[in-house]
XYZ file of C-alpha atoms in Angstrom:
629
model
C -37.786 4.569 -44.096
C -35.782 4.086 -46.958
C -36.566 2.675 -50.147
C -35.598 -0.977 -50.259
C -33.025 -0.080 -53.371
C -31.269 1.858 -51.009
C -30.603 -0.888 -48.516
C -27.315 -2.324 -48.076
C -27.717 -4.217 -44.638
C -29.517 -5.128 -41.858
C -28.118 -6.337 -38.384
C -29.034 -6.133 -34.863
C -28.078 -3.811 -32.145
C -25.484 -4.249 -29.608
C -26.200 -4.292 -25.973
C -24.759 -0.698 -25.588
C -26.850 0.560 -28.260
C -29.806 -0.942 -26.919
C -29.574 0.884 -23.984
C -28.764 4.090 -25.215
C -32.056 3.400 -27.458
C -33.944 2.372 -24.219
C -32.636 5.691 -22.332
C -33.987 8.032 -25.345
C -37.265 6.417 -25.737
C -37.639 6.825 -21.954
C -36.861 10.400 -21.764
C -36.838 11.803 -25.207
C -36.305 15.594 -24.951
C -32.768 14.432 -22.921
C -29.631 15.677 -24.465
C -28.352 12.961 -23.348
C -25.612 10.694 -25.971
C -25.108 13.615 -27.749
C -21.902 14.630 -28.961
C -20.548 17.715 -30.190
C -16.825 18.695 -30.856
C -16.307 22.034 -32.385
C -12.644 23.179 -33.819
C -11.451 26.527 -34.336
C -9.692 26.616 -37.547
C -7.783 28.791 -39.473
C -6.171 29.365 -43.013
C -7.667 28.453 -45.944
C -11.227 26.476 -46.115
C -12.875 25.525 -49.216
C -16.403 24.752 -48.469
C -17.079 22.791 -51.511
C -13.993 20.504 -50.727
C -15.939 20.006 -46.985
C -18.631 18.963 -48.280
C -17.159 16.456 -50.770
C -14.867 14.804 -47.547
C -17.874 14.424 -45.812
C -19.493 12.968 -48.105
C -16.355 10.173 -48.767
C -16.678 9.665 -44.964
C -19.787 8.929 -45.118
C -19.813 6.436 -48.336
C -16.331 4.598 -46.186
C -18.264 4.044 -42.810
C -21.692 2.161 -42.506
C -22.010 3.740 -39.155
C -22.611 6.879 -40.642
C -25.645 5.618 -42.917
C -27.345 3.456 -40.000
C -31.121 4.151 -38.939
C -32.503 2.418 -36.017
C -35.806 0.735 -35.975
C -37.938 -0.194 -33.546
C -41.397 0.915 -33.798
C -42.439 -1.712 -36.220
C -39.944 -4.467 -35.815
C -39.872 -7.521 -33.460
C -36.299 -7.204 -33.040
C -34.518 -4.160 -32.608
C -32.591 -3.340 -35.441
C -30.012 -1.321 -37.342
C -30.504 -0.508 -40.884
C -27.306 0.545 -43.194
C -28.284 2.496 -46.009
C -26.381 2.519 -49.339
C -26.033 6.134 -49.490
C -26.808 8.662 -47.150
C -25.022 11.879 -47.392
C -24.183 13.404 -43.575
C -25.990 16.921 -42.842
C -23.651 19.713 -43.950
C -24.463 23.047 -43.263
C -22.535 26.343 -43.808
C -22.831 30.043 -42.819
C -21.286 33.089 -43.194
C -21.218 35.712 -40.665
C -18.595 37.885 -41.090
C -20.659 41.197 -40.857
C -20.793 40.192 -37.093
C -18.483 41.729 -34.158
C -16.692 39.540 -32.334
C -19.156 39.896 -29.156
C -22.541 39.094 -31.746
C -20.241 36.516 -33.277
C -19.593 34.661 -29.790
C -22.851 34.798 -28.737
C -24.246 33.357 -32.604
C -21.796 30.824 -32.115
C -23.158 30.073 -28.407
C -26.951 30.190 -30.156
C -25.850 27.715 -32.739
C -24.754 24.906 -30.549
C -27.072 25.063 -27.941
C -29.795 25.254 -30.547
C -28.002 22.202 -32.446
C -27.832 19.701 -29.077
C -31.733 20.898 -28.406
C -32.784 19.867 -31.651
C -31.339 16.277 -31.056
C -31.887 13.356 -33.360
C -34.357 11.142 -34.383
C -32.720 7.751 -34.329
C -35.509 6.637 -37.144
C -35.555 9.162 -39.676
C -32.570 11.927 -39.434
C -29.089 11.489 -40.571
C -26.867 11.029 -37.120
C -24.181 12.781 -37.993
C -23.952 16.995 -38.780
C -21.347 19.011 -39.606
C -21.823 22.997 -39.533
C -19.512 25.316 -40.258
C -19.324 29.184 -39.769
C -17.176 31.763 -41.239
C -15.753 34.189 -38.821
C -13.083 35.797 -40.694
C -10.987 35.706 -44.012
C -8.988 32.695 -42.994
C -10.790 31.691 -39.701
C -13.875 29.357 -39.319
C -15.684 27.357 -36.604
C -16.195 23.510 -37.316
C -19.477 22.125 -35.125
C -19.459 18.645 -35.434
C -22.139 16.695 -33.816
C -23.397 13.024 -33.706
C -25.799 10.316 -31.408
C -23.456 8.304 -29.596
C -25.608 5.335 -30.643
C -23.496 5.244 -33.404
C -20.065 5.638 -32.581
C -17.859 6.298 -29.504
C -15.145 8.454 -28.909
C -12.520 6.280 -30.712
C -14.289 6.568 -33.974
C -14.961 10.409 -33.770
C -11.385 10.418 -33.715
C -10.636 8.221 -36.444
C -13.446 10.207 -38.315
C -11.676 13.774 -37.721
C -8.719 12.211 -38.593
C -9.826 10.949 -41.945
C -11.414 13.882 -42.153
C -7.849 15.847 -42.681
C -6.074 13.366 -44.850
C -9.526 13.257 -47.288
C -9.434 17.312 -47.401
C -5.906 17.286 -48.113
C -6.042 14.838 -50.963
C -8.815 16.448 -52.228
C -7.434 19.909 -52.267
C -4.146 18.266 -54.155
C -6.230 16.416 -56.564
C -5.263 12.644 -55.204
C -6.580 9.893 -53.895
C -6.690 9.727 -50.346
C -3.996 6.915 -48.619
C -6.548 5.358 -46.224
C -7.022 1.319 -45.903
C -10.003 -0.471 -46.797
C -12.794 0.071 -43.717
C -13.730 -2.699 -42.158
C -17.895 -2.738 -41.136
C -19.676 -2.391 -37.437
C -21.014 -5.606 -38.654
C -18.011 -7.934 -37.874
C -17.995 -6.906 -34.165
C -22.006 -7.106 -34.128
C -21.388 -10.761 -35.362
C -18.157 -11.117 -32.903
C -20.688 -10.189 -30.031
C -23.129 -13.245 -31.176
C -20.511 -16.033 -30.658
C -20.182 -15.146 -27.097
C -20.556 -17.317 -24.434
C -23.568 -15.373 -22.377
C -23.632 -18.093 -20.112
C -20.234 -17.656 -18.785
C -20.261 -14.711 -18.538
C -23.215 -14.116 -16.609
C -22.124 -16.911 -14.133
C -18.664 -14.586 -14.018
C -20.247 -11.464 -12.888
C -22.917 -13.046 -10.306
C -19.619 -14.421 -8.576
C -18.062 -11.267 -9.073
C -20.816 -9.104 -7.292
C -21.599 -11.478 -4.611
C -22.589 -9.942 -1.254
C -22.157 -6.827 -2.801
C -25.492 -4.981 -1.050
C -24.402 -1.060 -0.120
C -24.587 1.807 -3.138
C -21.410 3.568 -3.183
C -22.212 7.673 -2.880
C -20.632 10.361 -3.553
C -19.966 13.320 -1.252
C -22.609 15.986 -1.861
C -25.250 13.824 -3.481
C -28.819 15.484 -3.271
C -31.470 12.698 -1.832
C -33.149 12.544 -4.891
C -32.179 12.716 -8.641
C -33.200 15.343 -10.680
C -35.161 14.684 -14.383
C -33.192 18.317 -15.493
C -29.213 18.260 -16.292
C -27.620 21.107 -16.207
C -23.698 20.375 -17.061
C -20.884 21.659 -14.772
C -17.182 20.666 -15.038
C -14.488 21.230 -13.009
C -10.600 20.009 -13.810
C -7.869 18.464 -11.730
C -4.903 18.957 -13.371
C -1.272 17.115 -12.373
C 1.943 18.538 -12.658
C 4.496 17.172 -15.535
C 6.605 16.015 -11.816
C 3.937 14.341 -10.084
C 2.246 12.977 -13.281
C 5.657 11.203 -14.123
C 5.897 9.480 -10.679
C 2.709 8.124 -10.962
C 3.897 6.591 -14.132
C 6.797 5.129 -12.485
C 4.954 3.784 -9.431
C 2.703 2.112 -12.093
C 5.024 0.462 -14.339
C 7.203 -0.443 -11.245
C 3.857 -2.549 -9.933
C 3.443 -3.224 -13.724
C 0.036 -2.052 -13.475
C -1.453 0.507 -15.625
C -2.269 3.864 -15.006
C -6.162 2.877 -15.564
C -5.708 0.574 -12.873
C -3.789 2.679 -10.371
C -7.149 5.742 -10.955
C -9.808 2.881 -10.525
C -7.975 2.039 -7.315
C -7.988 5.475 -5.892
C -11.238 6.327 -6.802
C -12.345 3.396 -5.019
C -10.481 4.089 -1.853
C -12.169 7.234 -1.737
C -15.110 6.033 -2.120
C -14.906 3.668 0.226
C -13.853 6.408 2.762
C -17.097 8.027 2.379
C -19.105 5.272 2.779
C -17.219 3.953 5.826
C -16.454 1.030 4.063
C -13.659 -0.947 2.145
C -16.162 -2.235 -0.639
C -17.493 -0.251 -3.084
C -18.817 -0.396 -6.612
C -18.753 2.242 -9.562
C -18.832 2.145 -13.624
C -16.237 1.836 -16.027
C -16.457 2.891 -19.543
C -14.155 0.141 -21.244
C -13.097 0.590 -24.812
C -14.886 -2.890 -26.266
C -12.729 -3.431 -29.207
C -11.895 -6.955 -29.262
C -8.022 -7.893 -30.207
C -9.177 -10.864 -31.823
C -11.179 -8.857 -34.769
C -9.227 -7.916 -37.647
C -8.464 -4.137 -37.826
C -10.883 -3.164 -35.047
C -8.588 -0.174 -34.129
C -10.271 1.794 -37.573
C -13.480 0.563 -36.984
C -16.163 2.940 -36.918
C -18.927 2.061 -34.622
C -20.129 1.841 -31.063
C -18.093 -0.732 -29.090
C -17.873 0.861 -25.445
C -19.440 -0.920 -22.664
C -20.111 0.014 -18.449
C -18.869 -3.014 -16.523
C -18.744 -2.464 -12.657
C -15.856 -2.181 -10.908
C -15.548 -3.560 -7.719
C -12.889 -2.192 -5.191
C -12.409 -4.362 -1.941
C -9.490 -4.824 0.681
C -8.852 -5.402 4.435
C -7.654 -2.536 6.597
C -4.292 -3.926 6.581
C -3.504 -4.457 2.865
C -1.161 -2.202 1.232
C -1.521 0.121 -2.098
C 1.044 -2.148 -3.654
C -1.088 -4.691 -2.706
C -4.306 -3.337 -3.706
C -3.145 -1.769 -7.357
C -1.696 -5.516 -8.319
C -5.280 -6.941 -7.189
C -6.944 -4.874 -9.062
C -5.035 -5.280 -12.032
C -5.356 -8.883 -11.738
C -8.903 -8.423 -11.559
C -9.232 -6.441 -14.803
C -7.275 -9.227 -16.618
C -9.942 -11.791 -15.163
C -13.024 -9.190 -16.289
C -11.335 -8.819 -19.922
C -13.045 -12.077 -21.292
C -16.366 -11.045 -19.986
C -16.635 -6.858 -20.484
C -18.866 -7.423 -23.192
C -21.453 -8.436 -21.081
C -24.596 -5.920 -21.068
C -24.720 -3.742 -17.924
C -28.431 -4.082 -17.689
C -28.060 -7.896 -17.607
C -25.551 -8.087 -14.973
C -27.401 -5.115 -12.648
C -30.538 -7.205 -13.112
C -28.824 -10.547 -11.985
C -27.309 -8.222 -9.032
C -28.644 -8.015 -5.341
C -29.105 -3.532 -5.732
C -30.423 -4.043 -9.384
C -30.510 -0.456 -11.471
C -28.853 1.206 -7.949
C -25.955 -1.056 -8.673
C -23.962 1.472 -10.415
C -24.797 5.480 -10.338
C -21.856 6.789 -11.953
C -19.367 6.146 -13.736
C -15.437 6.738 -14.694
C -14.127 7.326 -18.397
C -10.178 6.831 -19.140
C -9.742 8.391 -22.711
C -6.879 6.515 -23.663
C -7.495 6.524 -27.380
C -4.285 5.458 -29.883
C -4.643 7.978 -32.256
C -4.347 11.775 -32.436
C -7.255 13.369 -30.606
C -6.812 16.742 -32.986
C -7.736 17.766 -36.516
C -4.412 18.323 -38.366
C -2.612 15.984 -36.142
C -1.630 13.613 -38.600
C 1.494 13.346 -40.699
C 0.725 13.440 -44.170
C 3.006 13.728 -47.442
C 3.070 18.015 -47.852
C 4.871 20.741 -46.245
C 2.045 22.840 -46.892
C 0.210 24.017 -44.149
C -4.023 23.259 -45.078
C -5.405 24.978 -42.151
C -4.227 25.253 -37.931
C -6.373 24.274 -35.072
C -6.691 26.819 -33.001
C -9.210 25.240 -30.375
C -11.302 21.869 -29.627
C -14.115 22.336 -27.223
C -16.082 18.747 -26.574
C -19.635 18.167 -25.016
C -20.867 14.997 -24.235
C -23.261 13.287 -22.301
C -24.338 10.382 -20.841
C -27.328 9.673 -18.489
C -25.377 9.588 -15.360
C -25.389 12.699 -13.107
C -21.471 12.471 -12.035
C -18.849 11.218 -15.256
C -15.200 11.269 -13.604
C -13.235 11.123 -16.755
C -9.346 10.991 -16.873
C -7.185 12.086 -20.215
C -3.956 11.132 -19.921
C -0.768 13.263 -21.365
C 2.258 14.692 -19.982
C -0.083 16.809 -17.246
C -2.594 14.080 -16.159
C -6.233 15.742 -16.396
C -8.961 14.470 -13.835
C -12.325 15.800 -15.338
C -15.333 15.839 -12.943
C -18.805 16.252 -15.264
C -21.678 16.778 -13.195
C -25.227 17.652 -13.211
C -25.615 20.959 -11.121
C -29.109 19.806 -10.153
C -27.836 17.050 -8.016
C -24.380 17.699 -7.038
C -23.204 21.290 -5.244
C -19.883 22.406 -6.219
C -18.447 23.318 -2.933
C -19.097 19.462 -1.901
C -17.424 18.457 -5.328
C -14.515 20.886 -4.524
C -14.120 19.339 -1.382
C -13.923 15.589 -3.306
C -11.690 17.120 -5.705
C -9.036 18.406 -2.532
C -9.688 14.630 -1.068
C -8.506 12.943 -4.280
C -5.767 15.272 -4.394
C -4.330 14.398 -0.881
C -4.696 10.659 -1.872
C -2.596 10.927 -5.077
C 0.040 13.069 -2.661
C 0.321 10.235 -0.079
C 0.566 7.877 -3.246
C 3.045 9.874 -4.789
C 5.407 9.767 -1.132
C 4.950 6.231 -0.050
C 3.141 3.044 -2.066
C 3.801 0.580 0.550
C 1.589 1.825 3.506
C -1.459 0.127 4.299
C -4.740 2.177 3.139
C -5.955 2.891 5.949
C -3.071 4.807 7.797
C -3.038 7.680 4.602
C -5.020 10.320 5.712
C -8.101 11.634 3.843
C -8.416 15.025 5.149
C -6.324 18.398 3.358
C -4.092 20.524 5.841
C -6.996 23.098 6.069
C -9.179 20.373 7.616
C -6.353 19.147 9.767
C -5.902 22.770 11.408
C -9.848 22.959 11.704
C -9.846 20.004 13.489
C -7.036 20.153 15.910
C -8.335 23.811 16.474
C -12.116 22.286 17.241
C -10.261 19.399 19.630
C -7.961 21.915 21.260
C -10.172 20.902 24.531
C -6.844 20.122 27.154
C -7.732 21.586 30.057
C -6.168 21.062 33.776
C -7.868 19.304 36.020
C -6.886 19.268 39.603
C -6.198 15.642 40.234
C -6.341 15.317 44.147
C -9.922 17.044 44.011
C -12.931 15.106 44.533
C -16.728 15.649 43.158
C -17.493 16.768 46.651
C -14.620 19.476 47.356
C -14.891 20.928 43.756
C -18.768 20.944 45.257
C -17.960 22.849 48.440
C -15.380 25.109 46.810
C -18.112 26.196 44.472
C -20.187 26.734 47.755
C -17.821 29.030 49.629
C -17.689 31.120 46.200
C -21.611 31.637 45.395
C -23.281 30.835 48.711
C -26.490 32.769 47.567
C -27.021 31.474 43.958
C -29.157 29.819 43.033
C -27.848 25.755 42.975
C -31.187 23.928 41.999
C -34.783 24.264 40.702
C -37.115 21.927 40.463
C -40.648 22.924 39.745
C -41.235 25.823 42.654
C -38.860 24.881 45.000
C -35.111 26.284 44.823
C -32.296 25.715 46.795
C -29.113 28.037 47.142
C -25.919 26.267 46.941
C -25.583 27.015 50.646
C -29.094 25.300 51.538
C -27.790 22.243 49.227
C -24.698 22.146 51.307
C -26.602 21.975 54.626
C -28.831 19.756 53.540
C -26.704 17.203 51.811
C -24.186 17.310 54.865
C -27.145 16.581 57.554
C -27.528 13.572 55.477
C -24.274 12.643 55.354
C -23.554 13.026 59.315
C -26.790 10.646 59.241
C -25.231 8.046 57.027
C -21.662 8.204 58.912
C -23.001 7.788 62.300
C -25.743 5.103 61.816
C -23.651 2.824 59.547
C -20.158 1.848 59.474
C -19.493 2.465 55.530
C -16.319 2.500 53.680
C -14.976 3.838 50.085
C -16.315 1.347 47.604
C -19.756 0.099 49.740
C -23.021 1.210 48.035
C -26.154 2.982 49.293
C -29.233 2.544 46.756
C -31.132 5.544 45.778
C -34.927 4.950 44.626
C -36.220 8.274 44.228
C -37.810 10.149 41.621
C -36.973 12.999 39.583
C -36.834 15.800 42.344
C -34.846 18.131 44.925
C -33.999 15.030 46.988
C -32.549 13.007 44.319
C -29.672 15.669 44.346
C -29.680 15.957 48.172
C -29.331 12.043 48.123
C -26.474 11.823 45.733
C -24.163 14.604 47.313
C -25.155 13.057 50.773
C -23.863 10.024 49.988
C -20.759 11.018 48.258
C -19.714 13.003 51.504
C -20.372 10.079 53.241
C -17.699 8.456 51.942
C -19.669 5.904 50.018
C -21.036 5.018 46.555
C -24.883 5.238 45.698
C -26.911 2.837 43.071
C -29.622 4.638 41.390
C -32.665 2.879 41.071
C -35.597 3.751 38.828
C -39.185 3.846 40.504
C -40.373 2.009 37.283
C -38.563 -1.276 38.041
C -40.650 -4.316 38.562
C -40.354 -5.420 42.268
C -38.170 -8.443 41.279
C -35.698 -6.319 39.340
C -35.207 -3.938 42.444
C -35.115 -7.004 44.566
C -31.895 -8.097 42.249
C -30.549 -4.948 42.464
C -29.997 -4.491 46.283
C -29.211 -8.141 47.082
C -26.528 -7.912 44.379
C -25.163 -4.384 45.077
C -25.150 -5.486 48.831
C -27.320 -2.639 49.614
C -27.694 -2.159 53.591
C -28.885 1.141 53.129
C -31.450 2.518 50.640
C -32.720 6.580 50.572
C -36.522 6.664 48.949
C -39.733 8.704 49.409
C -42.693 7.826 51.548
C -44.790 6.651 48.619
C -42.377 3.737 47.785
C -42.046 2.393 51.500
C -44.833 -0.056 51.361
C -43.379 -2.118 48.046
C -40.194 -2.457 49.614
C -41.584 -3.905 52.919
C -39.741 -7.292 52.259
C -36.191 -5.571 51.791
C -34.614 -6.223 55.450
C -32.420 -3.320 55.097
C -32.257 -0.076 56.515
C -34.562 2.517 54.735
C -34.507 6.422 54.917
C -37.258 8.476 53.397
C -35.921 11.727 51.954
C -39.259 13.562 51.740
C -40.512 12.896 55.324
C -37.180 12.281 57.420
C -34.285 14.714 56.326
C -36.006 17.775 57.530
C -36.190 16.472 60.919
C -32.485 15.222 61.615
C -30.685 16.850 64.273
C -27.139 16.361 62.995
C -24.738 18.952 61.970
C -24.462 21.352 58.421
C -21.205 21.598 58.725
C -19.137 19.949 55.704
C -18.021 16.207 57.177
C -13.961 15.382 57.385
C -13.353 14.159 53.792
C -12.442 10.744 53.425
C -12.571 9.861 49.576
C -10.006 9.566 47.093
C -10.404 10.819 43.322
C -10.081 7.293 42.484
C -13.034 5.867 44.791
C -15.792 4.495 43.175
C -18.555 7.520 42.440
C -21.858 4.868 41.612
C -22.558 1.734 40.101
C -25.162 1.770 37.164
C -26.704 -1.827 36.302
C -27.432 -2.631 32.539
C -30.852 -3.474 30.811
C -30.368 -7.257 31.239
C -32.174 -7.846 28.007
C -29.961 -11.099 27.010
C -29.738 -12.407 31.177
C -29.459 -10.789 34.810
C -28.224 -7.296 34.894
C -24.818 -6.591 35.719
C -23.238 -3.372 37.183
C -20.735 -0.862 35.850
C -18.656 0.728 38.140
C -17.614 4.401 37.577
C-alpha cells in the first residue's frame, strides 16, 4: 500500500463494488468486469499531450486514484490516493505491414485483457497509444469495472477530448469542478435498508421458477468464450416503437423489458418470469451526480407477470408503474435480494442493459470553441464482460440496436438465432397492434409456421359410413392369405382370423339376445384369443368390456355388475375364480374350436356411431367409472 502521506480519503465500498470484488476473488483468472474500449484516430496526436491529459483526468477524479483493501481490514475499503498517475504506454509500429499491424493490435488487446488488474496494487485504468501511420493511431483504453461504469467512461472520454484540445491551445480546460464519488457512498449509507428489503421480498413473493433461456445448456461452464449477435431495427420500426411508447406514456426501456419478459414466459410456459436489469443508479437528489465518475450501477430483478387476457397496452403500463415504485429501492444490493428470495442465487441468470447515456458516446462528439479539427474518430470497439453468460444490450438511437452478448460455452449460436427471430416476431406484432391480448400473438416465424403446417397436414379421407368390422372384412377380401396376427409360435392369416371371429360372432348372436351398446366381458391374457374375442364381439353387434386378469376379485365383480355383463369371454384357467358369476361363461381357448357355427360374415348390424368398448378408470379416488368409446 502507498505511504500515508499520499493518502487522500478512505471510505467503504458500494454494494455493487462488494459484489464485483467477491467475483474477482472467487475466480481470479476470470476476465469478467474488464472494460476495454479502443478508438481508431486520424490526425495529429501529440504523445506528450496525451500523457498530460491522462494525468489531469487522474487528478480530477478520485475513482481513478482508488485502491481496494480487503486482506488486512475488517471492512472492505477503497483508499483514494492523493497522487496516482494513470498507466500509459506508447508504441510506434509503423514499420509493420497492414496485416502484421492487425495481428499485433489484436494480440496487444488480448494480452492487456489477460493481464487484468490487481485491485490493491495496480492503477485501475491504463491507456495504450499505438501509432500505425503518420496520422493514424489506435487508442486502447482499459479499466476495471469496480472503479467506474459505462456512464463514467463516457464522461472521461469526453473530458479527455476537451482537456487535450485545451492543452494544444495552451489554455485551461473549461470543465466544472468534479464531484467526489464519496457523496454517493454517503447517500447509500443513509438509505432505509429495512424498508427496501421488505419491498423486494413482497415484489418477489411466490416466485419459484427460474426463467431459462432457449438453448441454455444443462451445466454452466467455467470457461468464457465471448460471442456477439446483433438485431438492428430499421429507422421506420424504431420510430414506430418510439411513437407507441410515447402514446402509452411509457419509456422505451419499459417497452423492451416487457417484450423480453413475454418472450421468456413463452419459452418457460408461464406468465410470470424474472430477469436482471442493470440500472444507472445515479440518484437525482445528489448534486452533480450526472458528472461523477465512479461505479453507480446496480442490478435489480424485473418481474413480468400477467394474465392470458392481458393486452400489451395494459402490461406496458403495469411494468411502467412497477418501475416507478421500484426506483425508491433500486439501490438495494442484488446479493441481499437473492438471499431473501426463494430461489436464492438462481433468481437471476441473465441481465438486460439499456444503454441510455445522456452524453456523447464517442471521442470528438463534443462541441468546442475551436474550428480546428484535432483528430477524427474513425472507429470504436467496446469489450465489456460481467459474470453472466448472457446479456441483452439495448442501444437506442435512430436505429434501435439489440445486442446479444453470450458465452459460446453455454449457449449455441443456432438456438440464439432462433431467439433473435422470435423477438423480432414479437416486435413486428407489437408494431401492428398494441391493444391485442398477449396470448393471441404468435411467436413463430413464417418459416416455422410453414413447417408446422407441413408436418400437421394430416387431412385424410375417411369413409364415414364404414365400421371397424367392415374395414377389417374389406382387408380380408384383399389379402386373405397374408399373415394378420402373430403371437409366440402361433399365427393367423386374415382369412383364418376372420373365420374364427365369425364363428364366435354367430355363437353370440344365436345364444344371447344382444343389442348395440350391450357389453360382453373379455377377461383374457394377451393372446390370439383376445383379438378373436374383440372381433367376434364387434361382429355380433355388441361392445366389449376389457378386464385385466390381474385385477382382484372384488374389482372384477364390480366391473361385471356395473357393466351389466350377461356374457363373459375368458380362458379356462380363470373359470374357477368366476364360480360365483351368475352370467354366461365361454372359454375361448377350449370352446371356440368346438363350435359348429358358420364361418361366413354375419350380416352387419352396427353403425359407425355405435359403442365399440368401455374402459374403466383406475378408481384411486373412489369407485371406477366406465368411459364409453
